[in-house]
Short mmCIF file of C-alpha atoms in Angstrom, two decimals:
data_model
loop_
_atom_site.label_atom_id
_atom_site.label_comp_id
_atom_site.label_asym_id
_atom_site.label_seq_id
_atom_site.Cartn_x
_atom_site.Cartn_y
_atom_site.Cartn_z
CA UNK A 277 0.00 0.00 0.00
CA UNK A 278 2.91 2.34 0.74
CA UNK A 279 4.11 1.77 -2.82
CA UNK A 280 0.70 2.84 -4.19
CA UNK A 281 0.66 5.96 -2.02
CA UNK A 282 4.19 6.98 -3.01
CA UNK A 283 4.01 6.09 -6.71
CA UNK A 284 0.36 6.81 -7.57
CA UNK A 285 -1.31 9.14 -5.06
CA UNK A 286 1.54 11.41 -3.92
CA UNK A 287 2.49 12.43 -7.51
CA UNK A 288 -1.12 13.48 -8.12
CA UNK A 289 -1.16 15.58 -4.95
CA UNK A 290 2.22 17.16 -5.76
CA UNK A 291 1.25 18.14 -9.33
CA UNK A 292 -2.19 19.35 -8.23
CA UNK A 293 -0.56 21.40 -5.45
CA UNK A 294 1.89 22.87 -7.99
CA UNK A 295 -1.06 23.99 -10.13
CA UNK A 296 -2.85 25.40 -7.08
CA UNK A 297 0.20 27.40 -5.92
CA UNK A 298 0.85 28.65 -9.47
CA UNK A 299 -2.69 29.98 -9.60
CA UNK A 300 -2.52 31.62 -6.19
CA UNK A 301 0.80 33.30 -7.07
CA UNK A 302 -0.65 34.62 -10.33
CA UNK A 303 1.76 32.67 -12.54
CA UNK A 304 -1.25 31.19 -14.33
CA UNK A 305 -4.94 32.10 -14.23
CA UNK A 306 -8.25 30.29 -14.46
CA UNK A 307 -8.37 31.18 -18.17
CA UNK A 308 -5.01 29.44 -18.61
CA UNK A 309 -6.50 26.32 -17.01
CA UNK A 310 -9.19 26.28 -19.70
CA UNK A 311 -6.50 26.48 -22.40
CA UNK A 312 -4.57 23.62 -20.80
CA UNK A 313 -7.77 21.60 -20.57
CA UNK A 314 -8.55 22.24 -24.24
CA UNK A 315 -5.15 20.79 -25.20
CA UNK A 316 -5.91 17.75 -23.05
CA UNK A 317 -9.51 17.34 -24.21
CA UNK A 318 -8.89 17.77 -27.95
CA UNK A 319 -5.44 16.22 -28.34
CA UNK A 320 -3.74 14.48 -25.40
CA UNK A 321 -6.73 12.60 -23.94
CA UNK A 322 -8.09 11.32 -27.29
CA UNK A 323 -4.58 10.09 -28.21
CA UNK A 324 -4.22 8.36 -24.82
CA UNK A 325 -7.67 6.75 -25.07
CA UNK A 326 -7.16 5.56 -28.63
CA UNK A 327 -3.76 3.97 -28.04
CA UNK A 328 -4.76 2.34 -24.74
CA UNK A 329 -7.80 0.68 -26.37
CA UNK A 330 -6.25 -0.45 -29.68
CA UNK A 331 -3.55 -2.21 -27.67
CA UNK A 332 -6.31 -4.60 -26.56
CA UNK A 333 -7.50 -7.45 -28.75
CA UNK A 334 -10.80 -8.99 -29.74
CA UNK A 335 -9.79 -12.16 -27.91
CA UNK A 336 -9.14 -10.11 -24.77
CA UNK A 337 -12.68 -8.71 -24.84
CA UNK A 338 -14.35 -12.12 -25.18
CA UNK A 339 -11.89 -14.05 -23.01
CA UNK A 340 -13.98 -13.31 -19.94
CA UNK A 341 -17.38 -12.17 -21.15
CA UNK A 342 -18.65 -12.17 -17.56
CA UNK A 343 -16.04 -9.57 -16.59
CA UNK A 344 -16.95 -7.44 -19.62
CA UNK A 345 -20.71 -7.56 -19.01
CA UNK A 346 -20.51 -6.90 -15.27
CA UNK A 347 -18.13 -3.98 -15.84
CA UNK A 348 -20.47 -2.52 -18.46
CA UNK A 349 -23.72 -2.93 -16.54
CA UNK A 350 -22.52 -1.89 -13.07
CA UNK A 351 -20.33 1.05 -14.08
CA UNK A 352 -22.95 2.50 -16.42
CA UNK A 353 -25.64 1.93 -13.77
CA UNK A 354 -23.55 3.94 -11.31
CA UNK A 355 -22.95 6.56 -14.02
CA UNK A 356 -26.68 7.04 -14.61
CA UNK A 357 -27.41 6.85 -10.86
CA UNK A 358 -25.09 9.81 -10.24
CA UNK A 359 -26.67 11.66 -13.17
CA UNK A 360 -30.24 11.23 -11.90
CA UNK A 361 -29.36 12.04 -8.28
CA UNK A 362 -27.66 15.31 -9.18
CA UNK A 363 -30.15 16.24 -11.90
CA UNK A 364 -33.34 15.69 -9.91
CA UNK A 365 -32.58 15.52 -6.17
CA UNK A 366 -30.99 18.96 -5.74
CA UNK A 367 -33.20 21.93 -6.57
CA UNK A 368 -30.19 24.18 -7.17
CA UNK A 369 -28.77 21.90 -9.88
CA UNK A 370 -29.78 21.10 -13.45
CA UNK A 371 -29.21 18.26 -15.90
CA UNK A 372 -25.92 19.75 -17.12
CA UNK A 373 -24.60 19.65 -13.53
CA UNK A 374 -25.81 16.05 -13.27
CA UNK A 375 -23.99 15.11 -16.48
CA UNK A 376 -20.75 16.64 -15.18
CA UNK A 377 -20.98 14.78 -11.88
CA UNK A 378 -21.72 11.55 -13.75
CA UNK A 379 -18.57 12.10 -15.83
CA UNK A 380 -16.60 12.74 -12.63
CA UNK A 381 -18.02 10.56 -9.84
CA UNK A 382 -19.71 7.99 -12.09
CA UNK A 383 -16.42 6.95 -13.67
CA UNK A 384 -13.14 5.62 -12.19
CA UNK A 385 -9.91 7.24 -13.39
CA UNK A 386 -8.79 3.98 -14.96
CA UNK A 387 -6.69 5.63 -17.66
CA UNK A 388 -4.58 7.62 -15.21
CA UNK A 389 -4.25 5.23 -12.28
CA UNK A 390 -5.31 1.79 -13.54
CA UNK A 391 -1.87 0.23 -14.01
CA UNK A 392 -0.25 2.43 -11.34
CA UNK A 393 -2.54 0.99 -8.65
CA UNK A 394 -3.35 -2.53 -9.86
CA UNK A 395 0.16 -3.70 -10.85
CA UNK A 396 1.77 -3.12 -7.41
CA UNK A 397 -1.06 -5.11 -5.82
CA UNK A 398 -1.65 -7.93 -8.33
CA UNK A 399 1.60 -7.96 -10.31
CA UNK A 400 2.44 -7.19 -13.92
CA UNK A 401 0.23 -9.80 -15.57
CA UNK A 402 -2.03 -10.02 -18.63
CA UNK A 403 -4.99 -10.21 -16.24
CA UNK A 404 -4.30 -6.71 -14.96
CA UNK A 405 -4.13 -5.46 -18.55
CA UNK A 406 -7.43 -7.24 -19.26
CA UNK A 407 -9.27 -5.48 -16.41
CA UNK A 408 -7.76 -2.08 -17.24
CA UNK A 409 -8.62 -2.48 -20.93
CA UNK A 410 -12.24 -3.55 -20.34
CA UNK A 411 -12.98 -0.91 -17.69
CA UNK A 412 -11.21 1.66 -19.85
CA UNK A 413 -13.42 0.84 -22.83
CA UNK A 414 -16.59 1.12 -20.71
CA UNK A 415 -15.54 4.45 -19.18
CA UNK A 416 -14.06 6.05 -22.28
CA UNK A 417 -15.90 4.58 -25.26
CA UNK A 418 -19.35 4.51 -23.62
CA UNK A 419 -19.35 6.77 -20.55
CA UNK A 420 -17.77 9.85 -22.11
CA UNK A 421 -19.99 9.92 -25.25
CA UNK A 422 -23.12 9.33 -23.11
CA UNK A 423 -22.09 12.06 -20.66
CA UNK A 424 -21.32 14.53 -23.43
CA UNK A 425 -24.66 13.79 -25.09
CA UNK A 426 -26.53 14.44 -21.82
CA UNK A 427 -24.51 17.61 -21.24
CA UNK A 428 -25.08 18.93 -24.77
CA UNK A 429 -28.79 18.07 -24.58
CA UNK A 430 -29.15 20.12 -21.39
CA UNK A 431 -27.20 23.03 -22.87
CA UNK A 432 -29.30 22.93 -26.06
CA UNK A 433 -32.55 22.88 -24.10
CA UNK A 434 -31.42 25.82 -21.97
CA UNK A 435 -30.39 27.77 -25.08
CA UNK A 436 -33.81 27.16 -26.67
CA UNK A 437 -35.61 28.42 -23.53
CA UNK A 438 -37.03 25.01 -22.69
CA UNK A 439 -38.46 24.31 -26.16
CA UNK A 440 -38.27 20.75 -27.37
CA UNK A 441 -35.09 20.10 -29.33
CA UNK A 442 -33.95 17.23 -31.49
CA UNK A 443 -32.50 14.33 -29.51
CA UNK A 444 -29.92 13.69 -32.22
CA UNK A 445 -28.41 17.17 -32.25
CA UNK A 446 -26.62 16.85 -28.88
CA UNK A 447 -25.59 13.25 -29.67
CA UNK A 448 -24.04 14.24 -33.00
CA UNK A 449 -22.36 17.24 -31.38
CA UNK A 450 -20.86 14.97 -28.73
CA UNK A 451 -19.67 12.41 -31.28
CA UNK A 452 -17.98 15.17 -33.31
CA UNK A 453 -15.54 15.79 -30.46
CA UNK A 454 -12.24 13.86 -30.50
CA UNK A 455 -12.62 12.72 -26.89
CA UNK A 456 -15.83 10.89 -27.91
CA UNK A 457 -15.08 9.49 -31.38
CA UNK A 458 -11.46 8.46 -30.70
CA UNK A 459 -12.30 5.67 -28.19
CA UNK A 460 -15.28 4.54 -30.29
CA UNK A 461 -13.05 4.30 -33.36
CA UNK A 462 -10.53 2.31 -31.30
CA UNK A 463 -13.21 -0.16 -30.18
CA UNK A 464 -14.35 -0.65 -33.79
CA UNK A 465 -10.71 -1.22 -34.72
CA UNK A 466 -10.35 -3.89 -32.01
CA UNK A 467 -13.63 -5.63 -32.86
CA UNK A 468 -12.65 -5.70 -36.55
CA UNK A 469 -9.53 -7.60 -35.51
CA UNK A 470 -7.15 -5.24 -37.31
CA UNK A 471 -3.66 -5.48 -35.76
CA UNK A 472 -2.29 -2.15 -34.53
CA UNK A 473 1.22 -1.56 -35.92
CA UNK A 474 3.82 -0.99 -33.20
CA UNK A 475 5.52 1.74 -35.23
CA UNK A 476 2.35 3.86 -35.11
CA UNK A 477 2.17 4.15 -31.31
CA UNK A 478 5.12 6.57 -30.82
CA UNK A 479 3.29 9.15 -32.94
CA UNK A 480 0.54 9.16 -30.30
CA UNK A 481 2.75 8.60 -27.25
CA UNK A 482 4.40 12.03 -27.36
CA UNK A 483 1.16 14.00 -27.07
CA UNK A 484 -0.55 11.47 -24.79
CA UNK A 485 2.30 11.98 -22.30
CA UNK A 486 0.88 15.42 -21.55
CA UNK A 487 -2.50 13.92 -20.68
CA UNK A 488 -2.26 13.03 -16.98
CA UNK A 489 0.25 15.67 -15.89
CA UNK A 490 -1.46 18.59 -17.64
CA UNK A 491 -4.93 17.48 -16.53
CA UNK A 492 -3.91 17.21 -12.87
CA UNK A 493 -1.98 20.51 -13.00
CA UNK A 494 -5.00 22.21 -14.57
CA UNK A 495 -7.24 20.72 -11.86
CA UNK A 496 -5.04 22.37 -9.21
CA UNK A 497 -5.08 25.61 -11.19
CA UNK A 498 -8.87 25.44 -11.38
CA UNK A 499 -9.08 24.90 -7.62
CA UNK A 500 -7.02 28.08 -7.10
CA UNK A 501 -9.44 30.10 -9.23
CA UNK A 502 -12.64 28.96 -7.52
CA UNK A 503 -13.81 28.79 -3.94
CA UNK A 504 -13.11 25.31 -2.62
CA UNK A 505 -16.58 23.95 -1.93
CA UNK A 506 -16.58 20.80 0.19
CA UNK A 507 -20.35 20.65 0.71
CA UNK A 508 -22.83 17.79 0.93
CA UNK A 509 -22.99 17.57 -2.85
CA UNK A 510 -19.23 17.04 -3.04
CA UNK A 511 -19.23 14.58 -0.13
CA UNK A 512 -22.10 12.62 -1.68
CA UNK A 513 -20.15 12.38 -4.94
CA UNK A 514 -17.20 10.95 -3.03
CA UNK A 515 -19.44 8.38 -1.32
CA UNK A 516 -21.05 7.34 -4.60
CA UNK A 517 -17.61 6.87 -6.16
CA UNK A 518 -15.55 5.31 -3.37
CA UNK A 519 -18.30 3.31 -1.63
CA UNK A 520 -21.31 2.60 -3.86
CA UNK A 521 -19.51 1.66 -7.10
CA UNK A 522 -17.04 -0.86 -5.64
CA UNK A 523 -19.76 -2.27 -3.37
CA UNK A 524 -22.08 -2.94 -6.32
CA UNK A 525 -19.25 -4.46 -8.36
CA UNK A 526 -18.44 -6.79 -5.44
CA UNK A 527 -22.07 -7.80 -4.85
CA UNK A 528 -22.87 -8.43 -8.53
CA UNK A 529 -19.54 -10.23 -9.03
CA UNK A 530 -20.32 -12.59 -6.15
CA UNK A 531 -23.89 -13.20 -7.34
CA UNK A 532 -22.68 -14.21 -10.81
CA UNK A 533 -19.66 -16.18 -9.49
CA UNK A 534 -16.90 -14.17 -11.12
CA UNK A 535 -13.35 -15.44 -11.13
CA UNK A 536 -11.98 -14.42 -7.68
CA UNK A 537 -8.85 -12.71 -9.04
CA UNK A 538 -10.80 -10.77 -11.67
CA UNK A 539 -13.32 -9.75 -9.03
CA UNK A 540 -10.61 -8.44 -6.69
CA UNK A 541 -9.04 -6.38 -9.48
CA UNK A 542 -12.42 -5.09 -10.68
CA UNK A 543 -13.42 -3.92 -7.19
CA UNK A 544 -10.13 -2.03 -6.77
CA UNK A 545 -10.58 -0.53 -10.25
CA UNK A 546 -14.10 0.57 -9.28
CA UNK A 547 -12.76 2.16 -6.08
CA UNK A 548 -10.29 4.36 -7.98
CA UNK A 549 -10.77 8.14 -7.59
CA UNK A 550 -13.13 9.97 -9.99
CA UNK A 551 -12.16 10.44 -13.62
CA UNK A 552 -9.97 13.46 -14.35
CA UNK A 553 -11.55 13.65 -17.80
CA UNK A 554 -14.77 14.80 -16.11
CA UNK A 555 -12.98 17.79 -14.58
CA UNK A 556 -11.48 18.65 -17.96
CA UNK A 557 -14.95 18.62 -19.55
CA UNK A 558 -16.43 20.60 -16.63
CA UNK A 559 -13.82 23.32 -17.10
CA UNK A 560 -14.28 23.37 -20.87
CA UNK A 561 -18.05 23.81 -20.51
CA UNK A 562 -17.71 26.03 -17.40
CA UNK A 563 -20.24 23.82 -15.60
CA UNK A 564 -20.21 22.71 -11.94
CA UNK A 565 -16.44 23.25 -11.73
CA UNK A 566 -16.01 24.19 -8.05
CA UNK A 567 -17.90 21.29 -6.43
CA UNK A 568 -16.78 18.78 -9.04
CA UNK A 569 -13.10 19.63 -8.59
CA UNK A 570 -13.42 19.71 -4.80
CA UNK A 571 -15.09 16.29 -4.81
CA UNK A 572 -12.27 14.91 -6.94
CA UNK A 573 -9.59 16.32 -4.59
CA UNK A 574 -11.40 14.86 -1.56
CA UNK A 575 -11.72 11.46 -3.26
CA UNK A 576 -8.01 11.34 -4.15
CA UNK A 577 -7.10 11.87 -0.48
CA UNK A 578 -9.67 9.38 0.87
CA UNK A 579 -8.62 6.74 -1.68
CA UNK A 580 -5.57 6.09 0.50
CA UNK A 581 -8.01 4.79 3.13
CA UNK A 582 -10.59 3.10 0.92
CA UNK A 583 -8.16 1.19 -1.31
CA UNK A 584 -6.79 -1.13 1.44
CA UNK A 585 -10.28 -1.27 2.98
CA UNK A 586 -11.82 -2.63 -0.22
CA UNK A 587 -8.96 -5.08 -0.72
CA UNK A 588 -9.65 -6.44 2.79
CA UNK A 589 -13.45 -6.54 2.32
CA UNK A 590 -13.13 -8.27 -1.06
CA UNK A 591 -10.69 -10.86 0.32
CA UNK A 592 -13.11 -11.75 3.12
CA UNK A 593 -16.10 -11.85 0.73
CA UNK A 594 -14.31 -14.07 -1.78
CA UNK A 595 -13.38 -16.58 0.95
CA UNK A 596 -16.93 -16.56 2.32
CA UNK A 597 -18.98 -16.72 -0.87
CA UNK A 598 -16.81 -17.98 -3.79
#
């Protein structure tokens, strides 16, 4: 666990703190954070998503269909649960706010921390790559396009003063963005069984290297430009992410008799902090930034407690029920 804290969590806190201090000292501003996020959202993140998915294989996706289906159903259920709670249970919020929180607290940051957290615990094995790839496809190729469609639909409805708008307009607008079509294209590539040439990856690797570092730095910069807002909405988002999602993955995995090792890895993957891509999108759309970013910062800190807790709970559950 110390290895995870030092090699996965501490770097996030250091880079986020660097962004926060830079903002407070006036080296960068909140407008600069939006520019950084645009680079990440339009270039670095799509490149990272595309390369991480095309490295998978069709055989990998069907090797454990139970893992794929449970990941899809539970993660997207949690995604929509967060969306409906924040869209309809808080009078001060709207559907756009709900979509942002779904993109943040309804998705684990598998692309940033998947290997960094799972490999020290379970070893560098193909099984770790399998879980990271499948969860990554669910979060990035399904979650992000759905979230963007919900966000654009809300924005379109607000712009039309509540008049009924076409359902396809927001969907097409979402799919036109690189962060949405890049992972979908990668999934199609994998399903088609087309081998990805090794020589092509370095062309993506250079820009994708800016993905995690720039996103986390911009998150810190955003925090410096807004009032940190640790309220019940932010705390609830942390609970939904760090407690509800891994709990549902564990319960459903036990009910359907998942492979014990896959189940352990999937629960830890589900307990990862919220997706940084959600913060990037929130900043780009200037929607629910303060609470969303605060919830993410709180979740990153609390993950140091919940990660070993879920490992222990899953170990006991596997021995008792599988």
